[in-house]
CSV table of C-alpha atoms and ligand atoms in Angstrom, one decimal:
chain,number,residue,atom,x,y,z
A,11,MET,CA,40.5,117.7,192.4
A,12,LYS,CA,38.6,120.2,191.4
A,13,LEU,CA,35.7,119.8,193.3
A,14,GLN,CA,38.0,119.0,196.2
A,15,ARG,CA,39.6,122.3,195.8
A,16,GLN,CA,36.2,124.0,196.0
A,17,LEU,CA,35.2,122.1,199.6
A,18,PHE,CA,38.9,123.1,200.8
A,19,LEU,CA,38.4,126.5,199.8
A,20,ALA,CA,34.9,126.8,200.9
A,21,GLN,CA,35.6,125.5,204.4
A,22,LEU,CA,38.4,127.9,204.0
A,23,SER,CA,36.3,130.5,203.7
A,24,ALA,CA,34.0,129.9,206.1
A,25,ILE,CA,36.4,129.1,208.9
A,26,LEU,CA,37.7,133.1,207.7
A,27,GLY,CA,34.5,134.4,207.7
A,28,SER,CA,33.7,132.7,211.2
A,29,LEU,CA,37.2,134.5,212.6
A,30,ILE,CA,36.7,137.9,211.1
A,31,VAL,CA,33.0,138.1,212.3
A,32,THR,CA,34.1,137.1,215.6
A,33,GLY,CA,36.9,139.7,215.6
A,34,LEU,CA,34.8,142.2,214.3
A,35,ILE,CA,31.6,141.8,216.9
A,36,LEU,CA,34.4,141.6,219.7
A,37,LEU,CA,36.1,144.6,218.8
A,38,LEU,CA,32.7,147.2,218.2
A,39,VAL,CA,30.4,145.2,220.2
A,40,VAL,CA,32.7,144.5,223.5
A,41,PRO,CA,33.9,147.9,224.1
A,42,THR,CA,30.8,149.4,224.0
A,43,ILE,CA,29.0,147.5,226.3
A,44,TYR,CA,32.1,147.9,228.5
A,45,LEU,CA,32.0,151.6,228.5
A,46,ARG,CA,28.5,152.0,229.0
A,47,GLU,CA,28.5,150.0,232.6
A,48,THR,CA,31.7,151.8,233.5
A,49,ASP,CA,30.9,155.4,232.7
A,50,GLU,CA,29.4,156.3,236.0
A,51,GLN,CA,33.2,154.7,237.2
A,52,VAL,CA,35.2,157.3,235.8
A,53,THR,CA,36.7,160.3,237.5
A,54,VAL,CA,38.2,163.6,235.6
A,55,VAL,CA,41.3,164.4,237.7
A,56,ASN,CA,43.2,167.2,236.2
A,57,GLY,CA,41.2,167.3,232.7
A,58,GLN,CA,41.8,163.5,232.5
A,59,GLU,CA,39.7,160.5,232.8
A,60,THR,CA,40.5,157.9,235.6
A,61,VAL,CA,39.5,154.9,237.3
A,62,SER,CA,41.1,153.8,240.7
A,63,VAL,CA,42.7,150.4,241.3
A,64,GLU,CA,39.3,149.3,243.7
A,65,GLN,CA,37.3,150.6,240.7
A,66,ARG,CA,39.6,148.5,238.1
A,67,GLU,CA,38.4,145.5,240.3
A,68,GLU,CA,35.0,145.8,240.8
A,69,LEU,CA,34.7,146.8,236.6
A,70,ALA,CA,36.5,143.5,236.1
A,71,PRO,CA,33.1,141.1,236.2
A,72,ARG,CA,31.7,143.8,234.1
A,73,LEU,CA,34.1,143.1,231.5
A,74,ASP,CA,34.0,139.5,231.9
A,75,ALA,CA,30.1,139.6,231.2
A,76,ALA,CA,30.8,142.1,228.0
A,77,LEU,CA,33.0,139.6,226.8
A,78,LEU,CA,30.2,136.9,227.5
A,79,VAL,CA,27.8,138.9,225.8
A,80,GLY,CA,30.1,140.0,222.7
A,81,LEU,CA,31.0,135.6,222.2
A,82,GLY,CA,27.5,134.7,222.3
A,83,LEU,CA,26.6,137.4,219.5
A,84,ALA,CA,29.5,136.5,217.6
A,85,SER,CA,28.7,133.0,218.1
A,86,ILE,CA,25.0,133.3,216.8
A,87,VAL,CA,26.0,135.1,213.6
A,88,THR,CA,29.0,133.2,212.8
A,89,LEU,CA,26.5,129.7,213.3
A,90,LEU,CA,23.9,131.6,211.0
A,91,LEU,CA,27.1,132.6,208.4
A,92,VAL,CA,28.6,129.2,208.4
A,93,GLY,CA,25.5,127.2,208.6
A,94,GLY,CA,24.0,128.9,205.4
A,95,PHE,CA,27.1,128.6,203.3
A,96,SER,CA,27.6,124.9,204.0
A,97,TRP,CA,23.7,124.8,202.8
A,98,TRP,CA,24.2,126.6,200.0
A,99,THR,CA,27.5,124.7,198.7
A,100,GLY,CA,26.0,121.5,200.1
A,101,ARG,CA,23.0,122.2,197.5
A,102,LYS,CA,25.4,123.1,194.9
A,103,ILE,CA,27.1,119.7,194.6
A,104,ILE,CA,23.4,117.7,195.5
A,105,GLU,CA,21.2,119.5,193.1
A,106,PRO,CA,23.1,117.9,189.8
A,107,ILE,CA,23.6,114.3,191.8
A,108,ARG,CA,19.4,114.6,192.4
A,109,ALA,CA,19.2,115.3,188.8
A,110,LEU,CA,21.3,112.4,188.1
A,111,SER,CA,19.3,110.2,190.0
A,112,SER,CA,16.1,111.4,188.6
A,113,ALA,CA,17.5,111.2,184.9
A,114,SER,CA,18.9,107.7,185.7
A,115,LYS,CA,15.4,106.1,187.0
A,116,SER,CA,14.2,107.2,183.2
A,117,ILE,CA,16.7,106.1,181.1
A,118,ALA,CA,15.9,103.0,183.1
A,119,GLY,CA,12.5,103.1,182.5
A,120,GLY,CA,13.6,103.3,178.8
A,121,ARG,CA,13.7,106.9,178.2
A,122,TYR,CA,16.7,107.7,176.4
A,123,ASP,CA,16.0,111.3,175.0
A,124,LEU,CA,17.3,113.1,178.1
A,125,THR,CA,19.9,115.9,178.4
A,126,LEU,CA,21.1,117.5,181.8
A,127,ASP,CA,22.4,120.8,182.0
A,128,VAL,CA,26.7,120.7,182.1
A,129,VAL,CA,27.1,123.3,185.3
A,130,GLY,CA,30.7,123.9,186.3
A,131,ASP,CA,33.6,122.5,184.8
A,132,ASP,CA,34.4,120.1,188.2
A,133,GLU,CA,33.8,116.8,188.7
A,134,ILE,CA,30.5,117.1,188.8
A,135,GLY,CA,30.5,119.0,185.7
A,136,GLU,CA,32.4,116.1,184.0
A,137,LEU,CA,29.9,113.2,185.7
A,138,VAL,CA,27.0,115.3,184.2
A,139,ALA,CA,28.8,115.6,180.4
A,140,HIS,CA,30.0,111.4,180.8
A,141,PHE,CA,26.3,110.7,181.8
A,142,ASN,CA,24.5,112.8,178.5
A,143,ASN,CA,27.2,111.3,176.3
A,144,MET,CA,26.1,107.9,177.8
A,145,ALA,CA,22.5,108.6,177.0
A,146,ARG,CA,23.0,109.8,173.9
A,147,ALA,CA,24.6,106.5,172.9
A,148,LEU,CA,21.9,104.7,174.1
A,149,HIS,CA,19.5,106.7,172.7
A,150,GLN,CA,21.0,106.2,169.2
A,151,THR,CA,21.3,102.3,169.5
A,152,GLU,CA,17.8,102.5,170.8
A,153,GLN,CA,16.9,104.4,167.0
A,154,THR,CA,19.2,101.6,165.5
A,155,ARG,CA,17.1,99.1,167.3
A,156,LEU,CA,13.9,100.1,166.2
A,157,LYS,CA,14.8,101.2,162.6
A,158,LEU,CA,16.5,97.0,162.5
A,159,LEU,CA,13.0,95.7,163.6
A,160,ALA,CA,11.0,98.0,161.6
A,161,ASP,CA,13.3,97.1,158.4
A,162,VAL,CA,13.2,93.4,159.1
A,163,SER,CA,9.7,93.0,160.0
A,164,HIS,CA,9.5,94.9,156.1
A,165,GLU,CA,12.0,92.2,154.8
A,166,LEU,CA,9.9,89.6,156.2
A,167,LYS,CA,6.6,91.0,154.6
A,168,THR,CA,7.6,90.0,150.8
A,169,PRO,CA,8.1,86.4,151.2
A,170,LEU,CA,5.8,85.8,153.4
A,171,ALA,CA,2.9,87.5,151.9
A,172,THR,CA,4.3,85.4,148.7
A,173,MET,CA,4.4,81.8,150.0
A,174,LYS,CA,0.7,82.7,151.9
A,175,VAL,CA,-1.0,83.1,148.5
A,176,TYR,CA,0.3,80.0,147.2
A,177,LEU,CA,-0.4,77.9,150.3
A,178,GLU,CA,-3.7,79.4,150.5
A,179,GLY,CA,-4.3,78.4,146.4
A,180,PHE,CA,-3.3,74.8,147.1
A,181,GLN,CA,-5.6,74.7,149.9
A,182,ASP,CA,-8.6,76.3,147.7
A,183,GLY,CA,-7.3,73.6,144.5
A,184,VAL,CA,-6.6,76.8,142.2
A,185,ILE,CA,-2.7,76.4,142.2
A,186,ALA,CA,-1.5,73.2,140.8
A,187,GLN,CA,0.9,71.9,143.2
A,188,ASP,CA,3.4,71.4,140.8
A,189,ALA,CA,7.4,71.8,140.9
A,190,ARG,CA,7.6,74.9,139.2
A,191,THR,CA,5.3,76.4,142.1
A,192,LEU,CA,6.9,73.6,144.5
A,193,ALA,CA,10.4,75.7,143.1
A,194,LEU,CA,9.1,78.9,143.5
A,195,LEU,CA,8.3,78.0,147.5
A,196,HIS,CA,11.5,76.6,148.1
A,197,GLY,CA,13.2,79.5,146.4
A,198,GLU,CA,11.4,82.3,149.0
A,199,VAL,CA,12.1,79.7,152.0
A,200,THR,CA,16.0,80.0,150.8
A,201,ARG,CA,15.6,84.1,150.8
A,202,LEU,CA,14.4,83.5,154.3
A,203,GLU,CA,17.2,81.5,155.7
A,204,LYS,CA,19.6,84.1,153.4
A,205,LEU,CA,17.8,86.9,155.1
A,206,ALA,CA,18.0,85.0,158.3
A,207,ARG,CA,21.6,84.5,158.2
A,208,SER,CA,22.2,88.6,157.5
A,209,ILE,CA,20.1,89.7,159.7
A,210,SER,CA,22.5,87.9,162.4
A,211,GLU,CA,25.7,88.9,160.7
A,212,LEU,CA,24.3,92.6,160.4
A,213,SER,CA,23.6,93.0,163.9
A,214,GLN,CA,26.7,91.2,164.9
A,215,VAL,CA,28.8,93.6,163.1
A,216,GLU,CA,26.5,97.0,163.8
A,217,SER,CA,26.9,96.0,167.4
A,218,HIS,CA,30.5,95.4,167.4
A,219,ALA,CA,30.1,92.2,168.7
A,220,PHE,CA,32.6,90.6,166.6
A,221,THR,CA,36.3,89.6,166.7
A,222,LEU,CA,38.9,90.4,164.1
A,223,ASP,CA,42.1,88.0,164.1
A,224,CYS,CA,44.4,90.2,162.4
A,225,GLN,CA,48.0,89.2,161.4
A,226,PRO,CA,50.0,90.7,158.4
A,227,ARG,CA,48.4,89.6,155.5
A,228,GLU,CA,49.8,90.2,151.8
A,229,ILE,CA,47.4,92.4,149.9
A,230,ASN,CA,48.0,90.5,146.5
A,231,THR,CA,47.1,87.0,148.3
A,232,ILE,CA,43.6,88.3,150.0
A,233,ILE,CA,42.9,89.7,146.3
A,234,GLU,CA,44.1,86.3,145.0
A,235,THR,CA,42.2,84.3,147.2
A,236,ALA,CA,39.2,86.0,146.1
A,237,VAL,CA,39.7,86.4,142.3
A,238,ALA,CA,40.2,82.1,142.4
A,239,TYR,CA,36.9,81.4,144.5
A,240,LEU,CA,34.9,83.5,142.4
A,241,SER,CA,36.5,82.6,138.6
A,242,PRO,CA,34.8,80.7,137.8
A,243,GLN,CA,31.5,82.1,137.8
A,244,PHE,CA,32.5,85.4,135.8
A,245,ASP,CA,34.0,82.4,133.2
A,246,ASP,CA,30.0,81.0,133.6
A,247,LYS,CA,28.5,84.8,133.0
A,248,GLY,CA,30.8,85.3,130.9
A,249,VAL,CA,32.3,88.4,132.5
A,250,HIS,CA,35.9,89.0,132.0
A,251,LEU,CA,37.9,89.5,135.4
A,252,LYS,CA,41.2,90.9,135.3
A,253,THR,CA,43.6,91.9,138.2
A,254,ASP,CA,46.7,94.8,137.6
A,255,LEU,CA,48.6,94.2,141.2
A,256,PRO,CA,51.1,95.8,142.3
A,257,PRO,CA,55.3,94.2,142.3
A,258,GLU,CA,55.9,94.8,145.5
A,259,THR,CA,54.7,93.2,148.8
A,260,LEU,CA,52.4,95.4,150.9
A,261,MET,CA,51.6,94.2,154.1
A,262,ILE,CA,48.3,95.0,155.7
A,263,ASN,CA,47.3,94.1,159.5
A,264,ALA,CA,44.4,92.2,158.9
A,265,ASP,CA,41.2,89.5,159.5
A,266,HIS,CA,41.9,86.8,156.3
A,267,ASP,CA,38.6,85.5,156.6
A,268,ARG,CA,36.8,88.8,157.1
A,269,MET,CA,38.7,90.6,154.4
A,270,HIS,CA,37.7,87.6,151.8
A,271,GLN,CA,33.8,88.5,153.0
A,272,VAL,CA,34.7,92.1,151.9
A,273,MET,CA,36.2,90.8,148.9
A,274,LEU,CA,33.8,88.6,147.9
A,275,ASN,CA,30.5,90.4,148.7
A,276,ILE,CA,32.0,93.5,146.4
A,277,LEU,CA,33.0,91.4,143.3
A,278,GLY,CA,30.1,89.6,143.6
A,279,ASN,CA,28.0,92.6,142.9
A,280,ALA,CA,30.2,93.3,140.3
A,281,LEU,CA,29.5,90.3,138.7
A,282,GLN,CA,25.9,90.5,139.9
A,283,TYR,CA,25.8,93.9,137.8
A,284,THR,CA,27.5,93.4,135.2
A,285,PRO,CA,26.1,91.8,131.9
A,286,SER,CA,27.8,89.0,130.1
A,287,GLY,CA,30.6,90.4,128.0
A,288,GLY,CA,31.2,93.3,130.3
A,289,ARG,CA,34.6,93.7,132.5
A,290,VAL,CA,35.6,93.4,136.1
A,291,GLN,CA,39.0,94.7,137.0
A,292,ILE,CA,41.0,94.7,139.8
A,293,SER,CA,44.0,97.3,140.7
A,294,VAL,CA,46.1,98.5,143.7
A,295,SER,CA,46.9,102.1,144.3
A,296,HIS,CA,48.8,103.3,147.4
A,297,ASN,CA,51.0,106.2,149.4
A,298,ARG,CA,53.5,105.6,151.9
A,299,ASP,CA,50.6,105.0,154.5
A,300,ARG,CA,47.8,103.5,152.6
A,301,ALA,CA,46.9,100.9,149.9
A,302,SER,CA,43.6,101.1,147.6
A,303,ILE,CA,42.2,98.3,146.3
A,304,HIS,CA,39.9,98.8,143.5
A,305,ILE,CA,37.4,97.3,142.0
A,306,ILE,CA,35.9,98.6,138.7
A,307,ASP,CA,33.2,97.0,136.4
A,308,THR,CA,31.7,98.4,133.3
A,309,GLY,CA,28.1,97.5,134.8
A,310,THR,CA,24.9,99.2,135.0
A,311,GLY,CA,26.7,101.8,137.3
A,312,ILE,CA,24.8,103.2,140.4
A,313,PRO,CA,22.5,106.8,139.8
A,314,ALA,CA,24.1,109.9,141.6
A,315,GLU,CA,20.9,110.1,143.6
A,316,HIS,CA,21.2,106.7,145.3
A,317,LEU,CA,25.2,106.3,145.3
A,318,PRO,CA,25.0,108.2,149.0
A,319,HIS,CA,22.3,105.3,150.0
A,320,ILE,CA,23.6,101.8,148.8
A,321,PHE,CA,25.8,101.5,152.0
A,322,GLU,CA,22.5,102.0,154.2
A,323,ARG,CA,21.0,98.3,155.1
A,324,PHE,CA,18.6,96.8,153.3
A,325,TYR,CA,18.5,99.4,150.4
A,326,ARG,CA,18.6,98.3,147.2
A,327,VAL,CA,18.7,100.6,143.7
A,328,ASP,CA,16.0,98.5,142.2
A,329,GLN,CA,14.1,97.1,144.7
A,330,SER,CA,12.5,94.6,142.5
A,331,ARG,CA,15.1,93.6,140.5
A,332,THR,CA,17.5,93.0,143.4
A,333,ARG,CA,14.6,90.9,145.5
A,334,ALA,CA,14.3,88.8,141.9
A,335,THR,CA,18.0,88.3,141.9
A,336,GLY,CA,18.2,87.2,145.9
A,337,GLY,CA,19.7,90.5,147.1
A,338,THR,CA,19.4,90.7,150.7
A,339,GLY,CA,20.5,94.9,150.4
A,340,VAL,CA,23.2,94.6,153.6
A,341,GLY,CA,25.9,93.2,152.1
A,342,LEU,CA,27.7,96.3,151.6
A,343,THR,CA,26.5,97.6,154.6
A,344,ILE,CA,28.6,94.3,156.5
A,345,ALA,CA,31.4,95.0,154.3
A,346,ARG,CA,31.8,98.6,155.0
A,347,HIS,CA,31.8,97.7,159.2
A,348,LEU,CA,34.2,95.3,158.5
A,349,VAL,CA,36.3,97.4,156.4
A,350,GLU,CA,36.2,100.2,159.4
A,351,ALA,CA,37.0,97.8,161.8
A,352,HIS,CA,40.3,97.0,160.3
A,353,GLY,CA,40.8,100.8,160.4
A,354,GLY,CA,39.4,101.8,156.4
A,355,THR,CA,37.3,103.2,154.9
A,356,LEU,CA,35.1,101.9,151.7
A,357,THR,CA,33.9,104.1,149.4
A,358,ALA,CA,31.9,103.9,145.7
A,359,HIS,CA,32.2,105.7,142.7
A,360,SER,CA,29.8,105.7,139.7
A,361,ASP,CA,29.3,108.4,136.8
A,362,GLY,CA,26.6,106.1,135.6
A,363,GLN,CA,28.3,103.9,133.4
A,364,GLY,CA,29.8,101.4,135.4
A,365,SER,CA,30.5,101.6,138.7
A,366,GLU,CA,34.0,101.8,141.5
A,367,PHE,CA,34.5,100.6,144.3
A,368,MET,CA,37.5,101.4,147.1
A,369,ILE,CA,38.7,99.7,149.8
A,370,SER,CA,41.3,101.6,151.3
A,371,LEU,CA,43.7,100.0,154.1
A,372,PRO,CA,46.3,101.4,156.7
A,373,ILE,CA,49.6,99.6,155.3
A,374,LEU,CA,51.5,97.7,157.8
A,375,TYR,CA,54.6,97.8,156.1
A,376,ARG,CA,56.2,97.0,152.4
A,377,THR,CA,59.0,95.2,150.8
A,378,HIS,CA,60.4,95.6,147.3
A,379,ASN,CA,60.3,92.0,145.8
A,380,GLN,CA,64.4,91.2,144.1
A,381,SER,CA,63.6,90.2,140.2
B,25,ADP,P1,22.4,93.0,147.5
B,25,ADP,O1,23.1,92.1,148.5
B,25,ADP,O2,20.8,93.6,147.3
B,25,ADP,O3,23.5,93.6,146.6
B,25,ADP,P2,24.2,95.0,148.5
B,25,ADP,O4,24.3,95.8,150.0
B,25,ADP,O5,25.7,94.5,148.5
B,25,ADP,O6,22.4,94.4,148.5
B,25,ADP,O7,24.5,96.3,147.4
B,25,ADP,C1,23.2,97.1,147.7
B,25,ADP,C2,22.6,97.9,146.4
B,25,ADP,O8,23.9,98.7,145.9
B,25,ADP,C3,22.1,96.8,145.6
B,25,ADP,O9,20.9,96.4,145.8
B,25,ADP,C4,22.2,97.7,144.2
B,25,ADP,O10,21.6,98.4,143.7
B,25,ADP,C5,23.5,98.6,144.4
B,25,ADP,N1,24.9,98.0,143.8
B,25,ADP,C6,26.2,97.4,144.5
B,25,ADP,N2,27.4,97.0,143.7
B,25,ADP,C7,26.8,97.5,142.2
B,25,ADP,C8,27.3,97.3,141.6
B,25,ADP,N3,28.4,96.9,141.4
B,25,ADP,N4,26.6,97.9,140.5
B,25,ADP,C9,25.5,98.7,140.4
B,25,ADP,N5,25.1,98.5,141.8
B,25,ADP,C10,25.4,98.2,142.8
């Protein structure tokens, strides 16, 4: 609408301008020409300038000629003024469109790091601003893609190098093909498999290429399902798993499978990084709008300098140790994306002795249980 108004005002000013210019020229030029022509026809009678009837008739064609000259002059001046004005207005519209067109070509050619100057707050200005946002988003996606490729190739290197060494050792006869070495090779292949699965899942969540089947779910049920699933592993390792759930029913809008995946990841980590004899406690706190699941362990803890990075993909606090235990370093990245897709947050705290992970989600509604 702004552009339409601007164009309408521009056209109106051009029309008004031409009318004023024509009027001024007619007022100033025509009398001058006409008077010059009629000077000799004027006679002075009793101190007054008079023109006889015959002289008037004789002067009429001269008036027409003066008018014609005036109109001709006015038309030329108006044409130049209106033409110049229209050219200038057109340029103002065409220039950003030309810039947009050449910028789109650059983007199509893979150059995303460009920004156009936003001039004016009309529709074209808005279009340029949206274009800049689009270019920024594409640039961001491209950076993520490149970083993912670099990370993936880095992650592939270690198991592939190990496998190559063993295979070459087999060929040269310097490594025996016994149960131990074959198990080692099998372990590397399994790790690659797990990595491939994680990468595919990661790319799905990072590009938001997944859908959630959200339904009202009881928060306690989500926790209890995950606890039931992992309890045998906790028992095997000798880590005590305790839950402290609220008596009231807190309902959240959640995709059961995805939230189960999040819980398994965080509880799985708690189990992995807590030595035998340690404890993992799950509790729930809430205010009017949000419920938070706290998973607290008495494990190794996370050093402060690593804490801000643990949600980054492929980040591991202890690279070699975590790799040896089969961690891919993307579990928390995926978990955070999934929690955020539910409108929640996933955060971590650690004072060096043990860690706390907190999943905070919006409450759909809650009911008080009668007991
Ligand atoms: P991984 O598959 O390596 O566990 P995650 O993304 O799940 O990948 O975790 C990233 C890193 O965060 C882990 O490698 C580990 O160093 C650290 N971490 C996660 N949870 C815990 C925990 N409960 N205690 C100590 N460190 C943890």
